[in-house]
mmCIF file of C-alpha atoms in Angstrom:
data_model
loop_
_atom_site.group_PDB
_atom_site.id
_atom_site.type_symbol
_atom_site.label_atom_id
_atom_site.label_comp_id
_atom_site.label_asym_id
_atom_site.label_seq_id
_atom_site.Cartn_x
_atom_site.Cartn_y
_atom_site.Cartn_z
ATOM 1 C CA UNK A 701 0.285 113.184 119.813
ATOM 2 C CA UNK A 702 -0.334 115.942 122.288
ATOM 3 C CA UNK A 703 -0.925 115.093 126.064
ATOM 4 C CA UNK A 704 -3.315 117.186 127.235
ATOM 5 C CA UNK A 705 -4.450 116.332 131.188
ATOM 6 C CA UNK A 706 -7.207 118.795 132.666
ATOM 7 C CA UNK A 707 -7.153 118.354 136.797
ATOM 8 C CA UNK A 708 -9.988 119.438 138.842
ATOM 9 C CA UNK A 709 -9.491 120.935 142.442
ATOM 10 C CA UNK A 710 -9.832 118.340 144.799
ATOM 11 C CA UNK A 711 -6.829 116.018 143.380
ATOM 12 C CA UNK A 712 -5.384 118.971 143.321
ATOM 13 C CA UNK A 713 -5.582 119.818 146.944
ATOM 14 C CA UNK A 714 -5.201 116.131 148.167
ATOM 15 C CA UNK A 715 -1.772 115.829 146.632
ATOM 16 C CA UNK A 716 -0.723 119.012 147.875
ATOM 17 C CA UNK A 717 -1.609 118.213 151.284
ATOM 18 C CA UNK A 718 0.327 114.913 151.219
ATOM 19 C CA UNK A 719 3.262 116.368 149.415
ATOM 20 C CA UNK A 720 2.966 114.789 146.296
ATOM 21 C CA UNK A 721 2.054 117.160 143.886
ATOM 22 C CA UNK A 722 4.893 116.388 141.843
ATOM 23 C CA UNK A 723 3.013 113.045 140.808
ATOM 24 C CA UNK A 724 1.156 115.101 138.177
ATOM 25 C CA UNK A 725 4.043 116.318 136.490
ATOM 26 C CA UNK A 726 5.969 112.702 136.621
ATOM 27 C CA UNK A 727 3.633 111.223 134.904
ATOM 28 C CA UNK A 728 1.970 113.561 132.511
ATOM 29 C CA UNK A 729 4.235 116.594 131.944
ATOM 30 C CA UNK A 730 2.290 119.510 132.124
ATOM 31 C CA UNK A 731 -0.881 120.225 133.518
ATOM 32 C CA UNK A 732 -3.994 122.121 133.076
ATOM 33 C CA UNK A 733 -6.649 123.711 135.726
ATOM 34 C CA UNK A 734 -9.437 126.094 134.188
ATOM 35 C CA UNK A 735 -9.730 129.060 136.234
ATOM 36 C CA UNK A 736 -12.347 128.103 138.316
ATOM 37 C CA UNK A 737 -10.110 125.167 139.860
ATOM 38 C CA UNK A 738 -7.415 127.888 140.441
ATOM 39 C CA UNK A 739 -10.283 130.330 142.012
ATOM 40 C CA UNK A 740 -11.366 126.983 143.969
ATOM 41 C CA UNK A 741 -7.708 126.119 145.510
ATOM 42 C CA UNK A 742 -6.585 129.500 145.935
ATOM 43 C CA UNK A 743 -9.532 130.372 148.469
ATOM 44 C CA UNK A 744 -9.263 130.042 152.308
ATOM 45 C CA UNK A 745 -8.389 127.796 153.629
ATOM 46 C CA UNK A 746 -6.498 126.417 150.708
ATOM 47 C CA UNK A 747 -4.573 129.464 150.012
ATOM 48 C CA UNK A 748 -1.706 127.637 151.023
ATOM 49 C CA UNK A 749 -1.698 126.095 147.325
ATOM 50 C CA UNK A 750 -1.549 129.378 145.351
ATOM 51 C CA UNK A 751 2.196 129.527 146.697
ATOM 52 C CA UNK A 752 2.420 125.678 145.455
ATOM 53 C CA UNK A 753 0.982 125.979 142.042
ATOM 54 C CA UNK A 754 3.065 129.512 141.959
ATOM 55 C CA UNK A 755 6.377 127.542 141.822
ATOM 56 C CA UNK A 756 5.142 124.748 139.359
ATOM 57 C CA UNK A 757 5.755 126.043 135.767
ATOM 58 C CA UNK A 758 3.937 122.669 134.670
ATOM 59 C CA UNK A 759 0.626 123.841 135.915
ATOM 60 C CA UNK A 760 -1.277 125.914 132.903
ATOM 61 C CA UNK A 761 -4.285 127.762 134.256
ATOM 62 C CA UNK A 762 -7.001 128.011 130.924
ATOM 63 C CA UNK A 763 -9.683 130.083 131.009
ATOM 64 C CA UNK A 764 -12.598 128.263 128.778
ATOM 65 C CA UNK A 765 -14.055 130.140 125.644
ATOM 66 C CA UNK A 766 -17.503 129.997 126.261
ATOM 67 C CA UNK A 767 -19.087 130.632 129.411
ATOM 68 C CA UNK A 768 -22.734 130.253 128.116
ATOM 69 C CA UNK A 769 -21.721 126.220 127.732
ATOM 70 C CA UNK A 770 -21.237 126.354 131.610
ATOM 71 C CA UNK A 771 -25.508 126.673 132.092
ATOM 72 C CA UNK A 772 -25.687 123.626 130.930
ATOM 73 C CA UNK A 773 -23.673 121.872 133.901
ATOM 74 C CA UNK A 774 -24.091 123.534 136.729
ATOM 75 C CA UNK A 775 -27.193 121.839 138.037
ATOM 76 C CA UNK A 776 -25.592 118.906 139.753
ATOM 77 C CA UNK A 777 -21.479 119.719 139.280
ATOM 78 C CA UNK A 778 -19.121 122.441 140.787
ATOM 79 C CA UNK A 779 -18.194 125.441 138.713
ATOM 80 C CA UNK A 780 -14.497 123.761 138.812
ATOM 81 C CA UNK A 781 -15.596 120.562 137.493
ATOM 82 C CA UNK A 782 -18.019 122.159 134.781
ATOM 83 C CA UNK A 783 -14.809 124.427 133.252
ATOM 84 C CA UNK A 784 -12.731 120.734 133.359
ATOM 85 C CA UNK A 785 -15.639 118.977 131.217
ATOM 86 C CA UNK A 786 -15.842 121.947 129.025
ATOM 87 C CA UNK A 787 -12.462 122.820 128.722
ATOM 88 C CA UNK A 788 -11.313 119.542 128.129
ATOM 89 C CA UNK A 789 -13.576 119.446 124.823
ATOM 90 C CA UNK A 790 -12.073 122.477 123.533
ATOM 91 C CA UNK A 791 -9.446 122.417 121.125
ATOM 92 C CA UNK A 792 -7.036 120.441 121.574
ATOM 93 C CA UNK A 793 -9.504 118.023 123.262
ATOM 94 C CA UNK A 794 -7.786 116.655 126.564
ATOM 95 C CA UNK A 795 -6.471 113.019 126.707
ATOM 96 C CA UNK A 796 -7.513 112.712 130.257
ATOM 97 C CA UNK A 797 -9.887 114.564 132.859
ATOM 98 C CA UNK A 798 -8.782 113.901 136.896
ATOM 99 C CA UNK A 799 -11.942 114.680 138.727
ATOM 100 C CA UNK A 800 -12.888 112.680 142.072
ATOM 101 C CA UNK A 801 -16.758 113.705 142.314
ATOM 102 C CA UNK A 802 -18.765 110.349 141.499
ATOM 103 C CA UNK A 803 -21.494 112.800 139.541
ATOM 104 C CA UNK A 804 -18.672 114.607 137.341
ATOM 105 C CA UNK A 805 -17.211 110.995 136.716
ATOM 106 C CA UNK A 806 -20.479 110.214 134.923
ATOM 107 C CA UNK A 807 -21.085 112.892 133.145
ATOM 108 C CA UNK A 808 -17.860 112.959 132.031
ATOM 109 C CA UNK A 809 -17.656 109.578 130.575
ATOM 110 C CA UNK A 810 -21.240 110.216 128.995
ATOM 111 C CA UNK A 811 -19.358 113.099 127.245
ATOM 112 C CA UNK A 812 -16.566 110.492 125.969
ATOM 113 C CA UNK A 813 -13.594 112.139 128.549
ATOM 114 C CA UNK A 814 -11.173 109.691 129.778
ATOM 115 C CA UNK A 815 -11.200 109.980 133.410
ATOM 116 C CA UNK A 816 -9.145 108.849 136.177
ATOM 117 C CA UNK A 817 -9.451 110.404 139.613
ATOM 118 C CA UNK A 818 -6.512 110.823 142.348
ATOM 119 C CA UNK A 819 -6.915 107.147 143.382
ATOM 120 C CA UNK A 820 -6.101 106.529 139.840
ATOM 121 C CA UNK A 821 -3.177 108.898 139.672
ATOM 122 C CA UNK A 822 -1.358 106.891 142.704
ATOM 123 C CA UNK A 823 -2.229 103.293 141.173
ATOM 124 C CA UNK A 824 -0.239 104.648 137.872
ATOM 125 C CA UNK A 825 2.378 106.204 140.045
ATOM 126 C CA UNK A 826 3.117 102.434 141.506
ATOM 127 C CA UNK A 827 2.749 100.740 138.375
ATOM 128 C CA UNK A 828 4.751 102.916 136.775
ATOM 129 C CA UNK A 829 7.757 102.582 139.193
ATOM 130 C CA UNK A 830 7.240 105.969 140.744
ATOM 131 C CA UNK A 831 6.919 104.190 143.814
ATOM 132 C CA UNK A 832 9.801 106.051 145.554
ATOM 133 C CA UNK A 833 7.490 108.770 145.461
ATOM 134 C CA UNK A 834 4.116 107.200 146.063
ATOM 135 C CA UNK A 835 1.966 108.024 149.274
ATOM 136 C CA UNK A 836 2.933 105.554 152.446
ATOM 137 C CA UNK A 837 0.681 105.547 155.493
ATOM 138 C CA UNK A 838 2.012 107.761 157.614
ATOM 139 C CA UNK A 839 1.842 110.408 155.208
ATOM 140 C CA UNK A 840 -1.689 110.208 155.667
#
């Protein structure tokens, strides 16, 4: 089985602020962001990341195959999170979505995703021993 894990742009720039991007990789392998996460994170004042995700050869950026599916989102979601829902029902279909936004939670488990968000990511980085590497206070 495949592990496909789509990340949207605000885990994303959490963990990179708190120097724990690495969590991704350690417990999924590879990564994907669509484009419009990367175009999200790479903007001021984040540019900061585009060096980041430059060095991680785990992160895939995906551009999704059809932009016309994207009208259909964008009422109450980001263009980020819209290319993560879309993207991650594209083949092969994602095993998990990492999005943070209560509304793109929703509509992504009305769509059947798996979600987590980055709250999620450090409870499974504890559980699963990664604890050495897990967030402590004063990296806050």
């Amino acid at each position: 089985m495949h592990n496909r894990v789509i990340v949207n742009s605000t885990p994303l720039i959490i963990l990179a602020n708190v120097n724990k991007l690495e969590l991704l990789q350690q417990l999924y392998g590879r990564i994907v962001i669509p484009q419009a996460v990367y175009d999200e994170v790479t903007i001021n004042p984040y540019a900061s990341i585009r060096e980041i995700i430059s060095h991680c050869p785990w992160i895939t950026i995906e551009k999704i195959s059809n932009i016309q599916e994207k009208k259909m989102y964008q009422a109450k979601l980001h263009a980020g999170e819209v290319e993560v829902m879309i993207l991650a029902q594209e083949e092969p279909p994602a095993n998990l979505v990492i999005l943070d936004d209560n509304a793109a939670k929703k509509t992504a488990k009305y769509l059947g995703l798996k979600v987590t968000g980055t709250l999620g990511v450090l409870i499974k980085a504890k559980i699963t021993d990664r604890s050495k590497t897990c967030i402590r206070q004063n990296d806050l």
